[in-house]
GROMACS .gro file of N, CA and C in nm:
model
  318
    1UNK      N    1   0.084  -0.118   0.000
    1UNK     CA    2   0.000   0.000   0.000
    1UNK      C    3   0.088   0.124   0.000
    2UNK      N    4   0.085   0.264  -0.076
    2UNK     CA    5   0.102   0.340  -0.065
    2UNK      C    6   0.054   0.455   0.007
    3UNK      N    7   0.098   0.486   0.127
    3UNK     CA    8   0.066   0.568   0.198
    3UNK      C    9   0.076   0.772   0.132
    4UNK      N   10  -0.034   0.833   0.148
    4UNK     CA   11  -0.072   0.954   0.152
    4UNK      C   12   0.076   1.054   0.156
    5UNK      N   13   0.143   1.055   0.211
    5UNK     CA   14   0.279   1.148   0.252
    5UNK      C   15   0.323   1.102   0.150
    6UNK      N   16   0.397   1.011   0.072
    6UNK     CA   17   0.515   0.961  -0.028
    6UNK      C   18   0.435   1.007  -0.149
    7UNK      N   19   0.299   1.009  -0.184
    7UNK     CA   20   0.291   1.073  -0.335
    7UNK      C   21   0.308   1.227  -0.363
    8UNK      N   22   0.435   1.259  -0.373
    8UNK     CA   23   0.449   1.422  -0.356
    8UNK      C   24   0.484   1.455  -0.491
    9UNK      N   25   0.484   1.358  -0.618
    9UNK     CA   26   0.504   1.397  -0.766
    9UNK      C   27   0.395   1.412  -0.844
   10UNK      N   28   0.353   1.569  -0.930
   10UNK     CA   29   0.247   1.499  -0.977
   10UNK      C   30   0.294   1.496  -1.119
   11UNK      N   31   0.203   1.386  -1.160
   11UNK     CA   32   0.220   1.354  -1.329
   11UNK      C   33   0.072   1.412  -1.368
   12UNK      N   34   0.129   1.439  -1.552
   12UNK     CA   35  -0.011   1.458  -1.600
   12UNK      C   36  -0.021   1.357  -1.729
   13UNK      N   37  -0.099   1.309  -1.742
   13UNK     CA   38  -0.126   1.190  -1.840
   13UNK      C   39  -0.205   1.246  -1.948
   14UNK      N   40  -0.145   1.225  -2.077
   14UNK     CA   41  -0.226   1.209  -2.188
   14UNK      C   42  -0.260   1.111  -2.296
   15UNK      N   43  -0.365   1.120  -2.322
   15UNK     CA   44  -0.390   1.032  -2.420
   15UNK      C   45  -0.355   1.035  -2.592
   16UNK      N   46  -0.263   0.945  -2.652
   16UNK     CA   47  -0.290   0.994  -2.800
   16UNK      C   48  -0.376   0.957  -2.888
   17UNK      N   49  -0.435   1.029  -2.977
   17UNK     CA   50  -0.516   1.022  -3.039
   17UNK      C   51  -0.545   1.076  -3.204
   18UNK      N   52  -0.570   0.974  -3.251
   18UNK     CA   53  -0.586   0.984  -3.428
   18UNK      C   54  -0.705   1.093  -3.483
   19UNK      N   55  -0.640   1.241  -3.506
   19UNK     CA   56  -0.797   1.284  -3.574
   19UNK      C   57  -0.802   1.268  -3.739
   20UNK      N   58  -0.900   1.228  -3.793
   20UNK     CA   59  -0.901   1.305  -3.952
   20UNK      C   60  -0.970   1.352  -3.979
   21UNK      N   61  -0.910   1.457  -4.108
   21UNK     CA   62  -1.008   1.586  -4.150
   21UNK      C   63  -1.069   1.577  -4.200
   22UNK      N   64  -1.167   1.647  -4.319
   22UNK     CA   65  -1.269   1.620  -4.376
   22UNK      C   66  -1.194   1.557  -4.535
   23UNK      N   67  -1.082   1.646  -4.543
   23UNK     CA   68  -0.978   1.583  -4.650
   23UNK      C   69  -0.930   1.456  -4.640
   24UNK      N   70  -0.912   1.400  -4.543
   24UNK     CA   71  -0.853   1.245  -4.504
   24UNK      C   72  -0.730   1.235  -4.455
   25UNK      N   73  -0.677   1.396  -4.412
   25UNK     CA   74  -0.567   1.376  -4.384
   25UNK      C   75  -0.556   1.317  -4.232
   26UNK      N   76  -0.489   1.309  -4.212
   26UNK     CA   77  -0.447   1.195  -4.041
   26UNK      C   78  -0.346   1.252  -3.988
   27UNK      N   79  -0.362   1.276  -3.830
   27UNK     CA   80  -0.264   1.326  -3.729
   27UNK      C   81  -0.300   1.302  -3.579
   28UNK      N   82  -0.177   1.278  -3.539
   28UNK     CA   83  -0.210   1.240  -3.416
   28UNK      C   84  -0.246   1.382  -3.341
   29UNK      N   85  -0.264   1.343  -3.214
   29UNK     CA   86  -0.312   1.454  -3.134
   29UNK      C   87  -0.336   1.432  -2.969
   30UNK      N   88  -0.238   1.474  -2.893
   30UNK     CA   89  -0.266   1.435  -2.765
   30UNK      C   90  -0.355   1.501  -2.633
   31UNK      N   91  -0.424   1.414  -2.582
   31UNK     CA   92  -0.575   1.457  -2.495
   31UNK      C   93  -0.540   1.463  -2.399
   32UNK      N   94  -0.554   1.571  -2.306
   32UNK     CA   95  -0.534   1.576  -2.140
   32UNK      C   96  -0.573   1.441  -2.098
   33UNK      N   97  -0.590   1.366  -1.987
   33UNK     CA   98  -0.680   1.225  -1.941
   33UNK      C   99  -0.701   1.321  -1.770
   34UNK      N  100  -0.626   1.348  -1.692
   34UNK     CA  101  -0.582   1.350  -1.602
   34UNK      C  102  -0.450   1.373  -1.492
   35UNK      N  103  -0.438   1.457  -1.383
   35UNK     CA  104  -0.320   1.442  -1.322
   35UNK      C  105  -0.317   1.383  -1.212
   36UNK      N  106  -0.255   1.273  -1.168
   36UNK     CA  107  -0.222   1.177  -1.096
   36UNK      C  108  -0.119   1.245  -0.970
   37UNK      N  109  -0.110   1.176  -0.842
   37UNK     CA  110   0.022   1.204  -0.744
   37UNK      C  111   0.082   1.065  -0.742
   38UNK      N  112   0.214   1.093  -0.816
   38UNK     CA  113   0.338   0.940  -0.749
   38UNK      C  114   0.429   0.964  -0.650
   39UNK      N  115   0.494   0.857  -0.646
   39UNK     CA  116   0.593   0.850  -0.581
   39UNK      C  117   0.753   0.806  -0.644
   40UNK      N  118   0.825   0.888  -0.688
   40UNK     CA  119   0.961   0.854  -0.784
   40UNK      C  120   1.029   0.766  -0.675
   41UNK      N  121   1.077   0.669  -0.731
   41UNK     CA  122   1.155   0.569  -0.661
   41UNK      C  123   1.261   0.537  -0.689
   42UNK      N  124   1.304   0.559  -0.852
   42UNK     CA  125   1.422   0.509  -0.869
   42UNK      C  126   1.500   0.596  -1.037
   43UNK      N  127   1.609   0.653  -1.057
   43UNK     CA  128   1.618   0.711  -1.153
   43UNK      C  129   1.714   0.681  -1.206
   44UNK      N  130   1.779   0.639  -1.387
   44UNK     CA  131   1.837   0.553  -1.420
   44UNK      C  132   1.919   0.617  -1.532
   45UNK      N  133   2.018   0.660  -1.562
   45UNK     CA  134   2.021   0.748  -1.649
   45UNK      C  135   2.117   0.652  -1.797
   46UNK      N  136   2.169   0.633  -1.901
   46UNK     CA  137   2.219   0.568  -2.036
   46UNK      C  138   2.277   0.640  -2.073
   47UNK      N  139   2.403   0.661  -2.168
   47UNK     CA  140   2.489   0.739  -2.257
   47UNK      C  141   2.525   0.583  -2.383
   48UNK      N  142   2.484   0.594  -2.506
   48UNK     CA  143   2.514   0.493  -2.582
   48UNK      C  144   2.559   0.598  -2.686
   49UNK      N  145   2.679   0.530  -2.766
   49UNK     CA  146   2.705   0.570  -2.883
   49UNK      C  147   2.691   0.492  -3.002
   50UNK      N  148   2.654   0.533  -3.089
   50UNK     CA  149   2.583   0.482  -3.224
   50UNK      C  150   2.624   0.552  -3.354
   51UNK      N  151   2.704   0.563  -3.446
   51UNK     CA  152   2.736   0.561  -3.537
   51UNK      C  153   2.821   0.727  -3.504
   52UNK      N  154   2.918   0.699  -3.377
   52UNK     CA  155   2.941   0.833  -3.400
   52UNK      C  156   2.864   0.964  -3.271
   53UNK      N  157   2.734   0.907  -3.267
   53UNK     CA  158   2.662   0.992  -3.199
   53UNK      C  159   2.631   0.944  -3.079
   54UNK      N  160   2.607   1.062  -2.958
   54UNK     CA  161   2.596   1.004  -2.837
   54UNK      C  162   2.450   1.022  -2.819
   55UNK      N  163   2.369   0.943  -2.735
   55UNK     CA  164   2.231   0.904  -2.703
   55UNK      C  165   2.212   0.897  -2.564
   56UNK      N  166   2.168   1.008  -2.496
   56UNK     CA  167   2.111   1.003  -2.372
   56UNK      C  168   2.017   0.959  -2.324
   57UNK      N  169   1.958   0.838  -2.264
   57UNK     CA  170   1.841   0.831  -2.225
   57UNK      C  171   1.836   0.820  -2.111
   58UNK      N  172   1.708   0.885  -2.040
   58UNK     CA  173   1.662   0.885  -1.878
   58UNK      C  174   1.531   0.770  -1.854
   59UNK      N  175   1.534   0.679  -1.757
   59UNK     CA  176   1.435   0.617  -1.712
   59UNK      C  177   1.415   0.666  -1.563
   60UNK      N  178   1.314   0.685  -1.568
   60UNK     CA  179   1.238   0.689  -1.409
   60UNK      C  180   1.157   0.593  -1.381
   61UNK      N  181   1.133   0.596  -1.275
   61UNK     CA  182   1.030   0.456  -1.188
   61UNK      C  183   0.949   0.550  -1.085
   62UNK      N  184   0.836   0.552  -1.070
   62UNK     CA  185   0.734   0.566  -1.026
   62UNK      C  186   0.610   0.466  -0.958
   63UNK      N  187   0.580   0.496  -0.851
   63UNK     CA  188   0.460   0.423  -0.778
   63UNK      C  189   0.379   0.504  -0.776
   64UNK      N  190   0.186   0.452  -0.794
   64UNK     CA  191   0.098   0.533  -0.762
   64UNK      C  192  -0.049   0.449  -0.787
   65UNK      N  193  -0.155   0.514  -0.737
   65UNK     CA  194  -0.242   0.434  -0.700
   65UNK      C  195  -0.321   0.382  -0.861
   66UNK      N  196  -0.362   0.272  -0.833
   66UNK     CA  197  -0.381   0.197  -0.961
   66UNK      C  198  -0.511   0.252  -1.042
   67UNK      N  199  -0.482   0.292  -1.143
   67UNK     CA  200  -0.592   0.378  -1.219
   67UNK      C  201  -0.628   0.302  -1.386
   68UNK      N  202  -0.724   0.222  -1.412
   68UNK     CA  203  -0.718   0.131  -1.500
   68UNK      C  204  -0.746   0.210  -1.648
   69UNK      N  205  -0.756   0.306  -1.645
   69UNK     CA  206  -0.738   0.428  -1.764
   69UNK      C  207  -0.572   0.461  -1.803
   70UNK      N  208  -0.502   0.427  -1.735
   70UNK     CA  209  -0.316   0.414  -1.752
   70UNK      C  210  -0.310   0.297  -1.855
   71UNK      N  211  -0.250   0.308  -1.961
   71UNK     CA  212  -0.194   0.207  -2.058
   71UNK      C  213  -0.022   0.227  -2.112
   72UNK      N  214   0.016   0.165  -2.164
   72UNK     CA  215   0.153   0.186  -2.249
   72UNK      C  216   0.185   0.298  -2.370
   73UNK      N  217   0.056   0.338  -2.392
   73UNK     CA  218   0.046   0.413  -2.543
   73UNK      C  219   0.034   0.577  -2.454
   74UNK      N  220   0.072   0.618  -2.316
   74UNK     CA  221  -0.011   0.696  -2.260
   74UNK      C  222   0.128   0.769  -2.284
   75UNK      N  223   0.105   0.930  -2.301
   75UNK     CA  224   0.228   1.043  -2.289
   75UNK      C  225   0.217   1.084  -2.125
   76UNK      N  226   0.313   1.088  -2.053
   76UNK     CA  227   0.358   1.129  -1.937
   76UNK      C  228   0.397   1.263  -1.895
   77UNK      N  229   0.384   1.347  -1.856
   77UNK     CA  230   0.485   1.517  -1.863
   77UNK      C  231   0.467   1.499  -1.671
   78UNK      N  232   0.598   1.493  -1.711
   78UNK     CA  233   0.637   1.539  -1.504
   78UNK      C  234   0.764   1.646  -1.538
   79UNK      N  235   0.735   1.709  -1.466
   79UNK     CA  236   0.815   1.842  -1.441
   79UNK      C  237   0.899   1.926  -1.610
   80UNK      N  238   0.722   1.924  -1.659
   80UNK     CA  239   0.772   2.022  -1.798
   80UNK      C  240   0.833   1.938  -1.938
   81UNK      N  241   0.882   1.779  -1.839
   81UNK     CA  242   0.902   1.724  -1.924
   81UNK      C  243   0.856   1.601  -1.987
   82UNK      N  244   0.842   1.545  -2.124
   82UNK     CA  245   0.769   1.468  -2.186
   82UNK      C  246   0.830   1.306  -2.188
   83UNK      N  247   0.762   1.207  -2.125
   83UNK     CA  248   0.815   1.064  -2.157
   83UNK      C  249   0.673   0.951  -2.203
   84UNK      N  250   0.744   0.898  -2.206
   84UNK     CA  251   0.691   0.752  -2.310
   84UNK      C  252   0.671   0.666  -2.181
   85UNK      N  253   0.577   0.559  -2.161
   85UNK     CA  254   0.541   0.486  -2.083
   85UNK      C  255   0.672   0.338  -2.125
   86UNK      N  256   0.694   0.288  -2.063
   86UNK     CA  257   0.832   0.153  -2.140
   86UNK      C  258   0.761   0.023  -2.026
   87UNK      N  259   0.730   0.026  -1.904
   87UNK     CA  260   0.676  -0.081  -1.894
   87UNK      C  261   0.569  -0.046  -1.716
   88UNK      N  262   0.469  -0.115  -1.744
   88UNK     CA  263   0.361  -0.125  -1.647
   88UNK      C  264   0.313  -0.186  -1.615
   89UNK      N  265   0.347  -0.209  -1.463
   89UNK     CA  266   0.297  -0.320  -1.383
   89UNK      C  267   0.221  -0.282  -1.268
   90UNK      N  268   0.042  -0.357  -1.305
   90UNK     CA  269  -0.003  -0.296  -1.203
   90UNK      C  270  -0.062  -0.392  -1.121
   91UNK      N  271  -0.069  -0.383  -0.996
   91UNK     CA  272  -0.129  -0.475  -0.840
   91UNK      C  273  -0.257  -0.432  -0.827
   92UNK      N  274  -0.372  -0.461  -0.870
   92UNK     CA  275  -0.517  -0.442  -0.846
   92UNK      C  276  -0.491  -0.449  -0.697
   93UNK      N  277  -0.489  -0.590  -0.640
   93UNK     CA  278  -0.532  -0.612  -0.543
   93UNK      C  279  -0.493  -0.511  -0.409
   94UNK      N  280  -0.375  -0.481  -0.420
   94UNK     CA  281  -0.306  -0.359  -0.375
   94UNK      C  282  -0.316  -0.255  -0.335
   95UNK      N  283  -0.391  -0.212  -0.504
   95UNK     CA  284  -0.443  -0.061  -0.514
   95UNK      C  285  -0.300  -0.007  -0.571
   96UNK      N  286  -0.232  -0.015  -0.629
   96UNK     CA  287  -0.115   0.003  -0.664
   96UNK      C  288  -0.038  -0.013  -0.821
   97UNK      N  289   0.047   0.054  -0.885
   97UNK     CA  290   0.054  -0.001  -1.014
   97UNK      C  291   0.235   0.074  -1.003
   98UNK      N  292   0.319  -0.008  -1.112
   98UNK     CA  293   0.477   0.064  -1.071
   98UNK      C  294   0.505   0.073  -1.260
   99UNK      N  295   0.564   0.199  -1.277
   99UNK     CA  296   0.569   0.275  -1.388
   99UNK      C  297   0.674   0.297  -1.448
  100UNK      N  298   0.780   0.269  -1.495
  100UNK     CA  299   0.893   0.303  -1.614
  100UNK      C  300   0.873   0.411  -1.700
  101UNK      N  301   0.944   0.508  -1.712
  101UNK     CA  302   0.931   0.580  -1.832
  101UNK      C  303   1.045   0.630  -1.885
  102UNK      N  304   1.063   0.640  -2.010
  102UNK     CA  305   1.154   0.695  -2.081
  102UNK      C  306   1.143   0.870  -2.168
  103UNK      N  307   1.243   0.944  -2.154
  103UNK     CA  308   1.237   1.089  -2.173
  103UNK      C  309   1.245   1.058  -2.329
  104UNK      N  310   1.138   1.178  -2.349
  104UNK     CA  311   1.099   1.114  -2.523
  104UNK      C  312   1.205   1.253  -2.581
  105UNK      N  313   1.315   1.237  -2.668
  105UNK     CA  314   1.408   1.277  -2.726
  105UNK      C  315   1.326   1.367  -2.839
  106UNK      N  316   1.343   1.544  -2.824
  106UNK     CA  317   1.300   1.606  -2.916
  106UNK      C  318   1.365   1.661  -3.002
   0.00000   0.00000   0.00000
């Protein structure tokens, strides 16, 4: 169980979403859902080089209460900044779900 004091992060979750126009053109488009309080638990940071070029990536880990509207396809923004959901595991029974994310490279 996650206790009340430890969720002091908040996230805001969005949804993406396909509109098309009356032309047929297609674009994604991302939907507020909600802002959530976690708890950051663990932060992981990568430097890979690839043809020459260096590649930073950040993972964070997050706990927070289990909300069955959270999926993998969901955009994340905690503190201004934008990540990708990478893996989710959630404890119904709990009340609980634990969150991976990766800083989406602009």
């Amino acid at each position: 169980m996650i206790y009340a004091g430890k969720l002091k992060e908040k996230l805001d979750f969005y949804r993406v979403q396909e509109v098309q126009s009356e032309s047929g053109y297609k674009r994604t488009e991302e939907v507020f859902m909600f802002t959530a309080k976690a708890e950051r638990t663990k932060n992981k940071e990568n430097f890979v080089v690839d043809a020459e070029e260096l590649f930073h990536s950040v993972y964070l880990t997050f706990r927070l209460r289990f909300r069955k509207e959270v999926d993998e396809t969901n955009i994340v923004v905690y503190k201004e900044n934008r990540y990708r959901i990478t893996s989710l595991n959630p404890w119904e029974a709990d009340g609980e779900m634990t969150k991976k994310k990766k800083k989406i490279n602009e």
